[in-house]
């Protein structure tokens, strides 16, 4: 066959070829010589000579200021913005790896529509018009047929904020205002709002580890949990000689740096804190002057903790009495410059979670560690213009039975508890929920008992998501809207109100790939189609300019200043100026609002059931190179840590002949089994727990790098309790045992619980029903 | 004349690898493919006229996002760079060849410049312009380094015959070109 033989193509084929209006036009244009100013620069190796664009990282929610280095329209490298007083030129491993997110071929590239059964895995690419019309049609239909509250929105992070306006405008009570509150920081946030009058721990933690003389961490594993400026301050504090006390059932990275390590029995942290308070009060080691001037409810507190002796705590917590005493002395000797870290992820055991964080806040107050260097400090608000989108700012009318306040008195401060949304969707009670919108959160790897979540999804009339990657949640969606990554879009002006305040802006570092669109664009277009008067700006730049104007800046002037302007912090208060934003202006050591709702006004130790015989408690934590499931498919990060291993106590393992590196399967109390996982046998963990770094074990085959790597702790958490304050779901109330070569291995109990701690009763139901 | 026809034929194949539309799902298009196939000994049944809906679903599964297994991503970077990422070596190479031919990939395109149809359009353009030296180098040093890998991946996904035949015809034609513009030159 020669190419001239193509002359043999029949006349009809040639005619067909000629008549077909094939697409081609515009793919290539004649080449124009590059402007001389750039001559040679793009030929320099690596990121040398690259164009630099400042922006803000979103590989995690900490949002460090960054500089993207771009050559030929391609992102080459990411560094910290040197202008930033918080992180300077540094980013963490994840921040560096944003490049790999943009160029991941697994990305959702175009709007997709489900063509087979829900979750079957059949999609077709569709146009934006078709996708948005379909979502809008379903929103309107469900709204009309079942009422506003039948629509629910699960949202997280910057990408979700604009679309949240649509659900707020519709008036549903079921936009969750970050489901993270109900799986993470909610109980802690509530405890601090009620004690200190501000969200001492939410997205940020206002705790001055940099200037602390002593630091107390209850379960916080800083170093494995990386937020650049936070870690830097912690390391600086330690390098200046701060004494570190760590209570954790696992010998974490932080424990490795501690002066005093307390290998506490899981679920007993509040007992430890109460006994410390009692000891400090009894021995007069607390900051009496501070308490008298700035706190209320001391008598109640004193009475409530009076029986919490060190002996009692030692037995409950399985700690040496001398060690607890030592911790108290360290803290007292260094008061008020002690950092009682407020923690962040607080949804551990359900019932006692708010109380545990209330106890941490009270401990800080007893030590006078509020508004002082080294203690808890106050945010420094950074001024910027106020922007409203013209959407409905009013709360929607509450349904007859609200799944917020009719079940949990403080839920509405944060939205609807996710567990309640799932339950209402499954059962239709107290009212049906028929449509879910999901944005920025992989609900199947976030909310406990994903089996229940799946059951709920099957009952929906419609489910859609805005996503960057084909997550487990995307796989079960009817329409997938491809969102731009944080490196391809504008979002908003960001301010940082911690020890090194600044203002900066997220702006696109590179052009969006494929047909992905910015979250603002998507929300605006969707609102139009739903018929809502929303978003009175055409594009992000318009409201960004307005926000910057309020700070005396414009996008141009901010960029001329290196994309960031820093301010002086005002974190501390003179003692006689201290006034917290509670009703009395003082710190309540006993909270009346809680009492009014028949909840404990002063923290009480509520034991969480101990593992059933043969099982150990499953706990989890972070990996420094991952942000949960969302970075698992990232090439570099996957390479750094592709899978998790199960930490198991050495002595325990020896008793049942399990070896380090061996592959096993986990079985939980409801008979749910995991995929195979390797054991990390170590003396660095208690024998009544097993530990898994969270976020691994992707079940979406479309996440080609992450699929089936390690085990998802989420799929092992089928037992959860809801905290009585806001309805947050507990994550440390499930238990596992080992299956090896098909044989179930019951794990012996090496630290039996004391009689005060009941044992978990196996229901044999295979999960909640 | 032969090169002009071949240029048009390659343009046809490039269109086949675009998302299903009224043109590449028309009877005329299928007929042209059928005839081409018969010339190359690749058979396409006379009754073969899949619906555009079926092809859209199939295209998505094969080339866009596949919920069940890795796609046959139609981008040279995915195969030429050990990272398997988009916009890497493959794109750099392709761009250099476009520049060599005095062309630039239009900025208005949604796809990166190493998208399979784009590279086929480029081959078509070179044939049209009878720029055989660039064509020879492009095929030898770039296109043939990744297209067979792409085709293997595609075949492992058991594609609808339409895409199987498109890939077979593309392979046959490119090999023919290779023989004539590279091997015979040597
Ligand atoms: S801590 Fe790391 S991932 Fe998080 S915002 Fe900063 S650089 Fe990005």
Short mmCIF file of N, CA and C in Angstrom, two decimals, chain A residues 89-146:
data_model
loop_
_atom_site.label_atom_id
_atom_site.label_comp_id
_atom_site.label_asym_id
_atom_site.label_seq_id
_atom_site.Cartn_x
_atom_site.Cartn_y
_atom_site.Cartn_z
N UNK A 89 8.59 32.17 52.57
CA UNK A 89 8.70 31.43 51.29
C UNK A 89 8.37 29.95 51.42
N UNK A 90 7.84 29.55 52.58
CA UNK A 90 7.62 28.11 52.80
C UNK A 90 6.20 27.68 52.48
N UNK A 91 6.10 26.49 51.94
CA UNK A 91 4.82 25.78 51.90
C UNK A 91 5.11 24.37 52.38
N UNK A 92 4.08 23.64 52.75
CA UNK A 92 4.31 22.25 53.17
C UNK A 92 4.32 21.37 51.93
N UNK A 93 4.50 20.08 52.14
CA UNK A 93 4.56 19.14 51.02
C UNK A 93 3.31 19.24 50.16
N UNK A 94 2.17 19.42 50.81
CA UNK A 94 0.92 19.48 50.04
C UNK A 94 0.85 20.77 49.24
N UNK A 95 1.30 21.87 49.86
CA UNK A 95 1.29 23.14 49.16
C UNK A 95 2.12 23.07 47.89
N UNK A 96 3.27 22.41 48.00
CA UNK A 96 4.15 22.20 46.84
C UNK A 96 3.46 21.43 45.73
N UNK A 97 2.62 20.51 46.13
CA UNK A 97 2.08 19.53 45.18
C UNK A 97 0.80 19.98 44.49
N UNK A 98 0.43 21.24 44.68
CA UNK A 98 -0.74 21.76 43.96
C UNK A 98 -0.57 21.62 42.45
N UNK A 99 0.69 21.68 42.00
CA UNK A 99 0.98 21.55 40.56
C UNK A 99 0.39 20.23 40.04
N UNK A 100 0.56 19.19 40.84
CA UNK A 100 0.11 17.86 40.41
C UNK A 100 -1.41 17.73 40.43
N UNK A 101 -2.07 18.59 41.18
CA UNK A 101 -3.53 18.58 41.15
C UNK A 101 -4.04 19.14 39.82
N UNK A 102 -3.43 20.25 39.41
CA UNK A 102 -3.89 20.90 38.17
C UNK A 102 -3.72 19.95 36.98
N UNK A 103 -2.62 19.22 36.96
CA UNK A 103 -2.31 18.41 35.77
C UNK A 103 -2.63 16.92 35.95
N UNK A 104 -3.48 16.62 36.91
CA UNK A 104 -3.88 15.23 37.12
C UNK A 104 -4.86 14.81 36.01
N UNK A 105 -4.50 13.82 35.20
CA UNK A 105 -5.42 13.44 34.12
C UNK A 105 -6.74 12.85 34.62
N UNK A 106 -6.79 12.48 35.90
CA UNK A 106 -8.05 11.95 36.44
C UNK A 106 -9.09 13.03 36.71
N UNK A 107 -8.69 14.28 36.56
CA UNK A 107 -9.61 15.39 36.89
C UNK A 107 -10.94 15.26 36.15
N UNK A 108 -11.97 15.81 36.78
CA UNK A 108 -13.24 15.97 36.06
C UNK A 108 -13.03 17.14 35.10
N UNK A 109 -13.20 16.84 33.82
CA UNK A 109 -12.79 17.83 32.82
C UNK A 109 -13.98 18.59 32.22
N UNK A 110 -15.09 17.92 32.13
CA UNK A 110 -16.30 18.49 31.52
C UNK A 110 -17.50 18.17 32.41
N UNK A 111 -18.59 18.92 32.25
CA UNK A 111 -19.80 18.52 32.98
C UNK A 111 -20.20 17.09 32.57
N UNK A 112 -20.59 16.30 33.54
CA UNK A 112 -20.93 14.91 33.27
C UNK A 112 -22.34 14.62 33.76
N UNK A 113 -22.99 13.73 33.02
CA UNK A 113 -24.34 13.33 33.41
C UNK A 113 -24.35 11.82 33.57
N UNK A 114 -25.02 11.37 34.61
CA UNK A 114 -25.16 9.91 34.80
C UNK A 114 -26.07 9.38 33.70
N UNK A 115 -25.65 8.27 33.06
CA UNK A 115 -26.48 7.70 32.00
C UNK A 115 -27.02 6.32 32.39
N UNK A 116 -26.37 5.67 33.36
CA UNK A 116 -26.88 4.37 33.80
C UNK A 116 -27.62 4.54 35.12
N UNK A 117 -27.69 3.45 35.89
CA UNK A 117 -28.29 3.55 37.23
C UNK A 117 -27.39 4.41 38.13
N UNK A 118 -27.95 4.96 39.19
CA UNK A 118 -27.15 5.78 40.08
C UNK A 118 -25.99 4.96 40.67
N UNK A 119 -24.78 5.44 40.45
CA UNK A 119 -23.61 4.76 40.98
C UNK A 119 -23.09 3.64 40.09
N UNK A 120 -23.77 3.38 38.97
CA UNK A 120 -23.36 2.27 38.09
C UNK A 120 -22.06 2.60 37.37
N UNK A 121 -21.80 3.88 37.21
CA UNK A 121 -20.54 4.27 36.58
C UNK A 121 -20.66 4.52 35.10
N UNK A 122 -21.84 4.97 34.66
CA UNK A 122 -21.97 5.34 33.25
C UNK A 122 -22.26 6.82 33.16
N UNK A 123 -21.39 7.51 32.43
CA UNK A 123 -21.54 8.96 32.32
C UNK A 123 -21.47 9.37 30.85
N UNK A 124 -22.01 10.53 30.57
CA UNK A 124 -21.75 11.16 29.27
C UNK A 124 -21.40 12.62 29.54
N UNK A 125 -20.44 13.07 28.76
CA UNK A 125 -20.08 14.49 28.85
C UNK A 125 -21.22 15.30 28.26
N UNK A 126 -21.60 16.38 28.94
CA UNK A 126 -22.66 17.24 28.42
C UNK A 126 -22.18 18.70 28.46
N UNK A 127 -23.01 19.56 27.88
CA UNK A 127 -22.61 20.98 27.86
C UNK A 127 -22.94 21.61 29.21
N UNK A 128 -22.36 22.76 29.46
CA UNK A 128 -22.66 23.49 30.70
C UNK A 128 -24.14 23.86 30.75
N UNK A 129 -24.68 24.29 29.60
CA UNK A 129 -26.10 24.67 29.58
C UNK A 129 -26.97 23.50 30.02
N UNK A 130 -26.68 22.35 29.44
CA UNK A 130 -27.48 21.17 29.74
C UNK A 130 -27.34 20.81 31.23
N UNK A 131 -26.11 20.85 31.73
CA UNK A 131 -25.86 20.46 33.11
C UNK A 131 -26.56 21.41 34.08
N UNK A 132 -26.39 22.69 33.85
CA UNK A 132 -26.99 23.67 34.78
C UNK A 132 -28.51 23.65 34.69
N UNK A 133 -29.04 23.50 33.46
CA UNK A 133 -30.50 23.42 33.31
C UNK A 133 -31.05 22.22 34.07
N UNK A 134 -30.35 21.13 33.97
CA UNK A 134 -30.82 19.90 34.63
C UNK A 134 -30.80 20.06 36.16
N UNK A 135 -29.74 20.64 36.68
CA UNK A 135 -29.66 20.85 38.13
C UNK A 135 -30.77 21.82 38.56
N UNK A 136 -30.89 22.92 37.80
CA UNK A 136 -31.90 23.93 38.16
C UNK A 136 -33.30 23.33 38.09
N UNK A 137 -33.57 22.55 37.05
CA UNK A 137 -34.89 21.93 36.90
C UNK A 137 -35.21 21.07 38.13
N UNK A 138 -34.24 20.29 38.56
CA UNK A 138 -34.48 19.39 39.70
C UNK A 138 -34.62 20.15 41.01
N UNK A 139 -33.84 21.22 41.16
CA UNK A 139 -33.99 22.04 42.38
C UNK A 139 -35.42 22.60 42.43
N UNK A 140 -35.85 23.14 41.31
CA UNK A 140 -37.19 23.77 41.29
C UNK A 140 -38.29 22.72 41.52
N UNK A 141 -38.09 21.57 40.90
CA UNK A 141 -39.11 20.51 41.00
C UNK A 141 -39.24 20.03 42.44
N UNK A 142 -38.11 19.70 43.06
CA UNK A 142 -38.15 19.18 44.43
C UNK A 142 -38.66 20.26 45.38
N UNK A 143 -38.24 21.47 45.16
CA UNK A 143 -38.67 22.62 46.00
C UNK A 143 -40.20 22.74 45.94
N UNK A 144 -40.73 22.68 44.71
CA UNK A 144 -42.17 22.82 44.52
C UNK A 144 -42.93 21.64 45.12
N UNK A 145 -42.43 20.45 44.88
CA UNK A 145 -43.18 19.25 45.31
C UNK A 145 -43.06 18.96 46.80
N UNK A 146 -41.90 19.23 47.37
CA UNK A 146 -41.68 18.80 48.76
C UNK A 146 -41.32 19.94 49.71
#
